[in-house]
XYZ file of C-alpha atoms in Angstrom:
577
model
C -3.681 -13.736 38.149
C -4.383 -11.462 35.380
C -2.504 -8.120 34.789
C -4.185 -5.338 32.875
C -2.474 -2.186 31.684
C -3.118 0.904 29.169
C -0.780 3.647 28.034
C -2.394 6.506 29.143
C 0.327 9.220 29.592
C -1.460 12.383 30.377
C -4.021 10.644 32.944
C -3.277 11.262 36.761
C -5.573 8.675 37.870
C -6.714 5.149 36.149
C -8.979 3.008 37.506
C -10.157 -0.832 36.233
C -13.540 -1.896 36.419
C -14.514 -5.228 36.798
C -18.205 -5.979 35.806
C -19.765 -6.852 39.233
C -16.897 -5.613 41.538
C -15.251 -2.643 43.044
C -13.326 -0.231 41.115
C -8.900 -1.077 41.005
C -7.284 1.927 41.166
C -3.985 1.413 38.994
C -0.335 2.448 39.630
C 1.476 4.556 37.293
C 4.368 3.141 35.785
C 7.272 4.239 33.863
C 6.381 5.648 29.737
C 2.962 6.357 30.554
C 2.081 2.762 31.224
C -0.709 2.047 33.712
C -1.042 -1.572 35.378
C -3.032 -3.257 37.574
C -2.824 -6.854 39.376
C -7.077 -9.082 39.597
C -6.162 -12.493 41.094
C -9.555 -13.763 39.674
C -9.937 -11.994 36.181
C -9.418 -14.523 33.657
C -10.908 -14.891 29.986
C -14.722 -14.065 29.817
C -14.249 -11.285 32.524
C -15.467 -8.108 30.701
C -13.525 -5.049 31.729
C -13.354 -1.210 30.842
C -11.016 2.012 32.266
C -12.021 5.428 33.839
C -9.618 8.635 33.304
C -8.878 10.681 35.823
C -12.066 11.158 37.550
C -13.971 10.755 34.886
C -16.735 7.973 35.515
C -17.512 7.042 31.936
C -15.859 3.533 31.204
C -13.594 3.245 28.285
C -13.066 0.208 26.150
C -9.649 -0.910 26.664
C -6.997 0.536 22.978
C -5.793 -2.945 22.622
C -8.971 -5.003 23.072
C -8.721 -8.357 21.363
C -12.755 -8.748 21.963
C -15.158 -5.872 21.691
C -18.648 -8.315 22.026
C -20.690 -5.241 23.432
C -19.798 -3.149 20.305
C -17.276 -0.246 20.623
C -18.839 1.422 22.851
C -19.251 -1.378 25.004
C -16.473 -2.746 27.864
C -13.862 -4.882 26.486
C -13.536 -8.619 27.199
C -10.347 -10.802 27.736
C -9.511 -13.069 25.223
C -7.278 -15.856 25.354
C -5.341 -16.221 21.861
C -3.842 -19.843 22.756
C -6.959 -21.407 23.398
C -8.417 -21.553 20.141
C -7.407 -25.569 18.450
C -5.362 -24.979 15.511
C -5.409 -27.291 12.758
C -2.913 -25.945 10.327
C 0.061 -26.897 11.912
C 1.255 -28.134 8.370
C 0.381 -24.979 6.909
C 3.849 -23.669 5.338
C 2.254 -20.433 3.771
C 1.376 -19.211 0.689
C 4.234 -16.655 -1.411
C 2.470 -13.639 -2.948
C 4.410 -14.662 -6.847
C 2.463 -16.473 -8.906
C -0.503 -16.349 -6.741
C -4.239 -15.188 -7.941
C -5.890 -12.518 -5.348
C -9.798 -12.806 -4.395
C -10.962 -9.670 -2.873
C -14.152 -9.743 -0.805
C -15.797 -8.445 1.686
C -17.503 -10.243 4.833
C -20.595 -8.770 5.491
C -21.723 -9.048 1.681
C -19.840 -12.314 0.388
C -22.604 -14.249 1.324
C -26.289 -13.474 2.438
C -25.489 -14.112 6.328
C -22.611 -12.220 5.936
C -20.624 -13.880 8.798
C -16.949 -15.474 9.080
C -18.368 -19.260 9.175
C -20.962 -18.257 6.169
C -17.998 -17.459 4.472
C -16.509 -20.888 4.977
C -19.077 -22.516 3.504
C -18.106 -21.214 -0.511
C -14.252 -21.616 -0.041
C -14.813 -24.576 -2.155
C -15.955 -22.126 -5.008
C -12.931 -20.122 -4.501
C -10.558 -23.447 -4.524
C -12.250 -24.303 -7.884
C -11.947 -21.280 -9.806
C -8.093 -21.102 -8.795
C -7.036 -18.663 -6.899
C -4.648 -18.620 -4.159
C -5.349 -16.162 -1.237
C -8.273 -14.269 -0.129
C -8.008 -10.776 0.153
C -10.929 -9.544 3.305
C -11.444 -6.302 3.254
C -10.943 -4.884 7.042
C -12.835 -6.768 9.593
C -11.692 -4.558 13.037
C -14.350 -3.419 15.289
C -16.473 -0.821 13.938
C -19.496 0.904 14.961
C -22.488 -0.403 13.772
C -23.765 -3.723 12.066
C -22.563 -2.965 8.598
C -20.149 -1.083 7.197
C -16.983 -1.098 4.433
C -14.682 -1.383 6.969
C -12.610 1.404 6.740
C -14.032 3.157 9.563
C -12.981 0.401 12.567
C -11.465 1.919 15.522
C -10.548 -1.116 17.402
C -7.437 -2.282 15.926
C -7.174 -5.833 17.455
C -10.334 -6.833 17.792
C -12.699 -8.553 14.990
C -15.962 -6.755 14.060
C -18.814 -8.987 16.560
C -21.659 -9.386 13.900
C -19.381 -10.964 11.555
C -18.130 -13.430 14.649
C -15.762 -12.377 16.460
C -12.101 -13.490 17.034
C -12.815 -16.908 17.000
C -15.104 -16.872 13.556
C -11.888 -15.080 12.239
C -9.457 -18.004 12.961
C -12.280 -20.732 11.912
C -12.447 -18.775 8.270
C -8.479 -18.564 8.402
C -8.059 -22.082 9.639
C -10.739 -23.829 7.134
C -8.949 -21.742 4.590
C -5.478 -23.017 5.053
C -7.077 -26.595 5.099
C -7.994 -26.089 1.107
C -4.562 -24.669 0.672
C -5.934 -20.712 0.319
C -4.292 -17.965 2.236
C -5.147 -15.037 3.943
C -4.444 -11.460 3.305
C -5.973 -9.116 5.571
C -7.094 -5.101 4.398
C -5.859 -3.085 7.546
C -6.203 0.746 8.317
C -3.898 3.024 10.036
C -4.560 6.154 9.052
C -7.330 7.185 10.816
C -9.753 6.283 13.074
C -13.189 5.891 12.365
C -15.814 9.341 13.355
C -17.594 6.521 16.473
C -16.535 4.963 19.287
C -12.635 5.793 18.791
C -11.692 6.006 22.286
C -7.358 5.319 22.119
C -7.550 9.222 21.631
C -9.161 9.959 25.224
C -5.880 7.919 26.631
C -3.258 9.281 24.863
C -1.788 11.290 21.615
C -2.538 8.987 19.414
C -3.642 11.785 16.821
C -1.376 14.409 14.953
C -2.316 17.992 14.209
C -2.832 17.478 10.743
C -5.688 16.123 8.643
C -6.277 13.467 5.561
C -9.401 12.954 4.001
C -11.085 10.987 6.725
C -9.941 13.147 9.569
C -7.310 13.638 12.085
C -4.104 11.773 10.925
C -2.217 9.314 13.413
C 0.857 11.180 15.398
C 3.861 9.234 14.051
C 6.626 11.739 14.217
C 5.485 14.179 17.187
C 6.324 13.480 20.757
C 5.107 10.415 22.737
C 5.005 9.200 18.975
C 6.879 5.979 19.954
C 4.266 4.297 21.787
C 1.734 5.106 19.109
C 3.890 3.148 16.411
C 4.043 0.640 18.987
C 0.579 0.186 19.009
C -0.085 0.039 15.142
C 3.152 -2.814 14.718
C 1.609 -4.672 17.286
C -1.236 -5.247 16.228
C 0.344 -5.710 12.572
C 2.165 -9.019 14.251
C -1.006 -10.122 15.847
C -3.205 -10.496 12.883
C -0.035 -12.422 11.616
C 0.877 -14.304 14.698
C -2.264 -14.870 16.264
C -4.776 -14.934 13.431
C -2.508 -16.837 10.838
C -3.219 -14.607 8.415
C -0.648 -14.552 5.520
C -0.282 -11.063 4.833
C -1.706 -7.351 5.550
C -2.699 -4.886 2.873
C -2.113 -1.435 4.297
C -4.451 1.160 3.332
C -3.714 4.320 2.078
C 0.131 4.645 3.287
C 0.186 7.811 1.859
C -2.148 9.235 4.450
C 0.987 8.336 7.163
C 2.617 11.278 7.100
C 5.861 10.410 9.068
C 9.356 12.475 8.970
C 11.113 10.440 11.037
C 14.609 8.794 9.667
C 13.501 5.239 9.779
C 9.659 5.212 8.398
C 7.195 3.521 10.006
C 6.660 1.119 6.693
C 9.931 -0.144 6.977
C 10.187 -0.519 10.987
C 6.832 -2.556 9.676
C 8.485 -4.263 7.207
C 11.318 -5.324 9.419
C 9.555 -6.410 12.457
C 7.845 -8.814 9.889
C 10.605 -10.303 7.890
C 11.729 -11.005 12.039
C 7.873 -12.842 12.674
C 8.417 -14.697 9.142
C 12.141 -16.118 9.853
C 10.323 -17.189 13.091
C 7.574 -18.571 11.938
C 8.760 -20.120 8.907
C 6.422 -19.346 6.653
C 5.948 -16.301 4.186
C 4.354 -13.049 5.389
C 3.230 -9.917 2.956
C 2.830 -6.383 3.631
C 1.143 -5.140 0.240
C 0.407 -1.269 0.256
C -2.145 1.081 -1.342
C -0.631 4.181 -2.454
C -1.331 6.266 -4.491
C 2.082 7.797 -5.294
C 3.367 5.672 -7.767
C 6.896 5.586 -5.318
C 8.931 2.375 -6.246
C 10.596 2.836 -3.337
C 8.013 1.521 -1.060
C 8.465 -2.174 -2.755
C 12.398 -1.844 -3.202
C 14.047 -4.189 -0.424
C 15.825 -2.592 2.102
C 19.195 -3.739 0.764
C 18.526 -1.406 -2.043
C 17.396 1.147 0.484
C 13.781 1.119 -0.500
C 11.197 0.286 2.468
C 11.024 -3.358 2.170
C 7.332 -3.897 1.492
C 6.407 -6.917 -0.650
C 3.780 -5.111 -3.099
C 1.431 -1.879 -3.357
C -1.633 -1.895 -5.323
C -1.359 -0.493 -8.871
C -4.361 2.236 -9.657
C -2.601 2.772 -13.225
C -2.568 -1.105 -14.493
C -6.722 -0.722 -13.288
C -6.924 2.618 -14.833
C -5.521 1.743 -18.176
C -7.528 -1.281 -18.635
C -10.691 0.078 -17.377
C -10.118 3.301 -19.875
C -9.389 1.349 -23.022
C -12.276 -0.981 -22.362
C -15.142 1.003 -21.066
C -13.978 4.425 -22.798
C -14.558 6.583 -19.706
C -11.923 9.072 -19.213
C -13.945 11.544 -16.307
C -11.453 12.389 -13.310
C -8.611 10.595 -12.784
C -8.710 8.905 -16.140
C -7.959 11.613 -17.950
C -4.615 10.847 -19.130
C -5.636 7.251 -19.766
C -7.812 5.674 -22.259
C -5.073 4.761 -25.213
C -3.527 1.473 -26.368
C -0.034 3.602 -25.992
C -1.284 3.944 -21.927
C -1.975 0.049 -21.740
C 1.424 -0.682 -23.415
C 3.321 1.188 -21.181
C 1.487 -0.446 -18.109
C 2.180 -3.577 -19.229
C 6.065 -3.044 -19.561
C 6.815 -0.635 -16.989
C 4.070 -0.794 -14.580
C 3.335 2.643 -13.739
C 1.929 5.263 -16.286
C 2.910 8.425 -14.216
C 6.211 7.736 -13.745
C 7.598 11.452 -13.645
C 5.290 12.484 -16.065
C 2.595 14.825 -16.380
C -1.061 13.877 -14.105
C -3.604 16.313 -15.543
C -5.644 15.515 -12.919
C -3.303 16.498 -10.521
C -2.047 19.135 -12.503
C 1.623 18.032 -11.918
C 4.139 15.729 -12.901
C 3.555 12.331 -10.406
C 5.395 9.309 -10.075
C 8.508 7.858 -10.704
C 10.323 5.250 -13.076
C 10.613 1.312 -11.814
C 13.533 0.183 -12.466
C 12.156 -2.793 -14.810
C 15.895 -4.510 -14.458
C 15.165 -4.912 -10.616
C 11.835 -4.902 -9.654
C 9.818 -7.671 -10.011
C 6.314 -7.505 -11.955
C 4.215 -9.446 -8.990
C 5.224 -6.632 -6.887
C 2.138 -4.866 -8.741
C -1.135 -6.023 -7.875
C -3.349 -5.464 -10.595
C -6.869 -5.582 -10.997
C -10.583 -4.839 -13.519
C -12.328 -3.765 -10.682
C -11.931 -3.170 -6.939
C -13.741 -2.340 -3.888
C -12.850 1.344 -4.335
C -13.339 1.243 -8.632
C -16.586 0.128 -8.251
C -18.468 1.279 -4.625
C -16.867 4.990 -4.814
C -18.953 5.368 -8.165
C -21.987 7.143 -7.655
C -24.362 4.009 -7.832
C -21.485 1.385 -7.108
C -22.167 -0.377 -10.898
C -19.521 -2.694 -12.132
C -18.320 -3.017 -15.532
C -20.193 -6.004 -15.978
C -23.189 -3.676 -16.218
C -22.038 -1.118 -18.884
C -19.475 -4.093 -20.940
C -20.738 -6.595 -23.477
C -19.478 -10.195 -21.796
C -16.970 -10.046 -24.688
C -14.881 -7.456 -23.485
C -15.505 -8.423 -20.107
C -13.159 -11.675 -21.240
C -10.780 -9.734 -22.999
C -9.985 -7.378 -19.802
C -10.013 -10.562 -17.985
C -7.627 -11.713 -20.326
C -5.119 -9.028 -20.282
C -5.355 -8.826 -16.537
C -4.241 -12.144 -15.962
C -1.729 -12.968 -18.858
C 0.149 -9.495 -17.214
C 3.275 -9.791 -15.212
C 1.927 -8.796 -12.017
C 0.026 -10.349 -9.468
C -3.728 -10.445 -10.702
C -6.658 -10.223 -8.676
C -10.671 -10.517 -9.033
C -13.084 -8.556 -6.621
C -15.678 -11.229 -5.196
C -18.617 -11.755 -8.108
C -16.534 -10.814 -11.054
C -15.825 -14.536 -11.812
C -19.427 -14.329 -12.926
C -19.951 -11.238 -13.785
C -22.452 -10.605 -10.879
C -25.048 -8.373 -11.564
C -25.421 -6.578 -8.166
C -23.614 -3.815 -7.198
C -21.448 -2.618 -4.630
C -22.504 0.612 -3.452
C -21.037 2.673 0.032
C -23.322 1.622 2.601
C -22.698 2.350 6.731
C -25.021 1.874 9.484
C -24.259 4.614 11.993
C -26.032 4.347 15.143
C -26.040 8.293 15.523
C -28.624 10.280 13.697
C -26.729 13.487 13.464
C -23.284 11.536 12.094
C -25.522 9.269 9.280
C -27.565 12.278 8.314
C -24.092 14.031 7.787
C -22.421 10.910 5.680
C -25.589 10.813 3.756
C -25.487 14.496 2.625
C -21.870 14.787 2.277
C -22.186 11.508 -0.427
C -24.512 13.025 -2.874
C -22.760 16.537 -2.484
C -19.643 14.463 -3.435
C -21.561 13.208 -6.814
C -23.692 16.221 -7.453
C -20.487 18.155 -7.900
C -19.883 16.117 -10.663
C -23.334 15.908 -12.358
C -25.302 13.293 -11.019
C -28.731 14.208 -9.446
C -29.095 13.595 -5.565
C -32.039 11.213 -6.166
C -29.755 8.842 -8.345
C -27.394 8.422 -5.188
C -27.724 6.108 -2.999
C -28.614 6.600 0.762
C -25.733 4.703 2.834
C -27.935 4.453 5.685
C -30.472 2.857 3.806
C -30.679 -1.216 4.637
C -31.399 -1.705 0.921
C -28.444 0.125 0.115
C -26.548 -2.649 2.261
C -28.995 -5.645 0.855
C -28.417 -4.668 -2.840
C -24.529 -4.755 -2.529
C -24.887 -9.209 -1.611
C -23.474 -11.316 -3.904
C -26.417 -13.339 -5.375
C -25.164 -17.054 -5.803
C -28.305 -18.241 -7.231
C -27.107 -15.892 -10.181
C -24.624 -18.968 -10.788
C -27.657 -21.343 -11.986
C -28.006 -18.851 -15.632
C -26.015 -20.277 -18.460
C -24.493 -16.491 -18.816
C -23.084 -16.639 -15.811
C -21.986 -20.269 -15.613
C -20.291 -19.717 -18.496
C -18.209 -16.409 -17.352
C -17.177 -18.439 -14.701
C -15.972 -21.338 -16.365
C -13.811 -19.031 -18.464
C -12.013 -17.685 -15.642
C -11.438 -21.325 -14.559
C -9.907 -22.308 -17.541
C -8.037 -18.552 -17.647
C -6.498 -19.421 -14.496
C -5.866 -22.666 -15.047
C -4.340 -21.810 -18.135
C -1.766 -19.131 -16.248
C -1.031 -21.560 -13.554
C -0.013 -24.240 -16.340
C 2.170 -22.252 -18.420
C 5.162 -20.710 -16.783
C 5.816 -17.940 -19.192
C 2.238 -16.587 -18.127
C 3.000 -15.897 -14.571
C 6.525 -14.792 -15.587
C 7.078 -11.662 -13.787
C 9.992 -9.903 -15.334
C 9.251 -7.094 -16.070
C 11.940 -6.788 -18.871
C 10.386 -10.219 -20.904
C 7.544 -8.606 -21.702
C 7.132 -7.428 -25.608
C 3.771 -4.884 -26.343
C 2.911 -4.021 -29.889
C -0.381 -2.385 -30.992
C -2.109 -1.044 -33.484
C -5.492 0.681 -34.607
C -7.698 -1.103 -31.936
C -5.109 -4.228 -30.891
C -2.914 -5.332 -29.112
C -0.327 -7.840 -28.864
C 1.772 -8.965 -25.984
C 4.276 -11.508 -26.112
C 5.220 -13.544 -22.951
C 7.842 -16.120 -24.159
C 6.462 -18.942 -26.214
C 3.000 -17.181 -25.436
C 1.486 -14.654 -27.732
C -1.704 -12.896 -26.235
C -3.887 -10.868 -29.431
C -6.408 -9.140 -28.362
C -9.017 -7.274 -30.925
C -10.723 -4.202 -28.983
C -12.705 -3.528 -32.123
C -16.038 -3.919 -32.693
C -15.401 -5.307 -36.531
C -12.866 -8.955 -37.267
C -9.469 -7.783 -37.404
C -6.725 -9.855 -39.460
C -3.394 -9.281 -37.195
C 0.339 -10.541 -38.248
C 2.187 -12.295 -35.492
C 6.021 -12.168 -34.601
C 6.407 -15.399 -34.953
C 4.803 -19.059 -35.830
C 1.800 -20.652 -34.091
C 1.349 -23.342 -32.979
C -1.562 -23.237 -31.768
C -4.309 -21.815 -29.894
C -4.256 -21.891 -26.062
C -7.403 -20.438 -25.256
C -9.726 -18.244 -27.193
C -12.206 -15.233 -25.497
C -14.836 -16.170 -27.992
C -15.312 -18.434 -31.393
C -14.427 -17.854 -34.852
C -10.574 -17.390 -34.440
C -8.852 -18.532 -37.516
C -4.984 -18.550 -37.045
C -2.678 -18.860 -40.818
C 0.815 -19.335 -39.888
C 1.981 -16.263 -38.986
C -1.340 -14.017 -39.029
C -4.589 -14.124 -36.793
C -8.044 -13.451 -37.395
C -9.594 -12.161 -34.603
C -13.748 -11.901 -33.913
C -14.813 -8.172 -32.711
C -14.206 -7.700 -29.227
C -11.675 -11.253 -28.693
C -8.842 -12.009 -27.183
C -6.826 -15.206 -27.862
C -3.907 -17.193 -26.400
C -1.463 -18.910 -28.797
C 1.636 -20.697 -28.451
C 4.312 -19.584 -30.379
């Protein structure tokens, strides 16, 4: 016996359909809830809804298996019968861990869950700690970022489905990694977003990818129901060992008790149960410490938020771009106060914005690996015109030296998939929308994006072009040139070095000690000194203190005296104190 139901409130009639039998007609319960008894449905039966008398069939909101596509019916899907074989797994704590962003369909040529499986061994090598996927919900089309899914429980098909997603989390929590998973809230994506037809699941107002989700208007209840829900699934169900929520700032939600921290509660609850750590990292982009202060301090209780300013400060100072957003960045002053205070707009004045943005951390209080930091992102590099990453415009010299400062900072550091070597591909905005009239529209509305700022329509690329999808793999065989072996095996032994020496990964905000000068920098993390020379000429730099000798070096040629360094152009150097 099998009981389906859907919220649809406004509907006067549901029925069920069954693939090969007669319509069910459903009974109306109370809230809006629709339900429906099938003595011989079990899981395999494929199964859809019709509104009122409406005869299209609609994929069911909370479909945990979508293996016709979105548009398709839905398909029951049994959650206990996958085998498990982390039953030791404890978890993995977001301090002192490394971050690996990547994506699915482009990690690897096949671009498939189990393909992905198959270079965790890479990943366990280099040193970091959890994998960060970028969002893997049903979508329409074969390819795609992500960030237009509109199934929000059920795993994209082409990439394999719900069970490829617990074999990737499973295999991963047998080499010790864990799992973060990139979710999306704010929107649903422009095809095959059917919750809308059953219910108000959609507010009046707009973000920047369309109608915003109704979390304060009436019936708003249910529709927070539906997005914590499926936030405990991906944790219960899936394993996964945290959720990065995108763009929380695109929840626009007046109620008392925000939706973030009903979020964050409902999870410290799963956690205590579960016994093991879960995360809830945002991206925001209003530099709010609130969102990461615990709820004993009355903040929202998330674990972390992404931190634009610690990328934009680096990326700045190294690359000396300052178009856009990076206006206000670009100095050694900016980096400093990054580095000891985490946000650069904090109250101050955003040109960009043409306002004052932000506010102060309280560098007593909050923790540094709060902050996730990071050279280059999905965003930082595929929203640029031709998705190029720094690798392509920095000399591998400086490429060390951001590496360097990125993770030698007190936050929590992570790498975007390929920058270990500095891959040469790029990662460019690609979609493959079934519908001519919505891909001719992304298309256009791209390179009027990028013409408005000066580059010609020709240099864009088209996201419904295949290549445009094909160019963005990661090419392995790029880890067989001496160039790239050898980027790589710095970041191994930059790692390794953080993960051996505690005052490295030392979060505290308030231990950290930034002083500069024309073109350097130094910043002291107890008994660690990190110099790093941004100059393209040697610099000769005095020290606060002894060494006693050199940890690591960015390149060769550094000559330490006591208290003074010589530093190479363009080097960065670890020394003990």
């Amino acid at each position: 016996m099998t009981e389906f139901t859907v919220w649809a409130p406004d509907a006067a009639r549901v029925r069920l359909r069954l693939d090969g039998a007669a319509d069910h007609e459903m009974t109306a319960g109370p809230g809006g809830w629709w339900r429906a008894e099938v003595p011989d449905a079990g899981p395999g039966t494929d199964y859809a809804f019709l509104l009122d008398d409406d005869d299209q069939p609609l994929p069911d909101p909370r479909s945990a298996w979508q293996p016709h596509g979105v548009h398709g019916s839905s398909r029951l899907y049994d959650h206990s019968a996958f085998s498990w074989t982390d039953g030791e797994w404890t978890g993995r704590q977001l301090p002192g861990s490394v971050l690996y962003e990547l994506h699915i369909g482009t990690f690897t040529p096949e671009g498939t869950f189990d393909a992905a499986i198959e270079r965790l061994d890479h990943l366990v090598a280099l040193g970091v700690d959890m994998i960060e996927l970028l969002p893997v919900n049903a979508f329409n089309g074969e390819h795609n970022w992500g960030y237009d899914g509109v199934c929000w429980y059920a795993p994209h098909q082409p990439y394999g489905g719900p069970d490829g997603l617990k074999r990737l989390v499973d295999a991963a929590h047998a080499k010790g990694l864990g799992v973060i998973l990139d979710v999306v809230y704010n929107h649903f994506g422009p095809s095959g977003a059917y919750a809308p037809r059953f219910g108000p699941y959609l507010a009046e107002q707009s973000n920047t990818w369309g109608r915003a989700v109704n979390l304060d208007g009436p019936h708003s209840d249910e529709v927070r129901r539906y997005i914590i829900d499926s936030v405990l699934m991906w944790l219960r169900d899936y394993h996964v060992d945290g959720l990065r929520l995108d763009a929380v700032h695109a929840l626009p939600d007046s109620r008392a008790v925000p939706l973030l921290e009903e979020m964050a509660v409902e999870v410290e609850a799963l956690s205590t149960h579960l016994g093991r750590p879960l995360s809830l990292i945002a991206e925001s982009d209003l530099n709010d410490p609130r969102l990461i202060t615990p709820r004993e301090a009355g903040g929202y209780g998330l674990h972390a938020q992404w931190n634009d300013d610690a990328h934009h400060a680096l990326h700045t100072l190294l690359t000396g771009e300052r178009q856009g957003y990076y206006g206000d960045f670009g100095s050694i002053e900016c980096l400093s106060d990054v580095l000891t205070g985490a946000f650069f707009h904090a109250g101050t004045w955003s040109s960009f914005r043409n306002r004052h943005h932000g506010r102060p951390v309280d560098r007593q209080r909050t923790s540094g690996h709060r902050f996730v930091a990071y050279l280059q992102n999905h965003d930082q590099i595929g929203n640029r015109a031709t998705g190029d990453r720094i690798s392509a415009t920095l000399s591998p010299a400086l490429l060390r030296v951001g590496a360097t400062l990125l993770l030698t900072a007190p936050f929590t550091p992570m790498l975007f998939m390929g920058e270990e070597w500095a891959a040469s591909t790029p990662w460019q905005f690609f979609t493959s929308h079934p519908e001519p009239e919505l891909a001719s529209a992304v298309a256009n509305g791209r390179r009027r994006e990028f013409a408005a700022h000066g580059w010609p329509e020709g240099d864009v690329p088209d996201p419904q072009d295949p290549q445009t999808f094909v160019r963005s793999r990661l090419d392995w065989a790029e880890l067989d040139k001496p160039e790239h072996r050898e980027m790589l095996e710095f970041y191994r032994r930059l790692i390794a070095l953080r993960k051996s020496r505690p005052d490295l990964s030392d979060p505290r905000l308030t231990t950290v000690d930034v002083r500069h000068g024309d073109q350097f920098l130094l910043m002291r993390r107890g008994e660690c000194l990190v110099a790093a020379n941004l100059a393209g000429k040697p610099q000769r730099i005095n020290l606060p203190g002894v060494v006693r000798g050199v940890l690591l070096a960015t390149n060769t040629g550094v000559t330490v005296m006591r208290d003074t360094v010589e530093l190479p152009p363009e080097t960065a150097a670890i020394v003990a104190l």
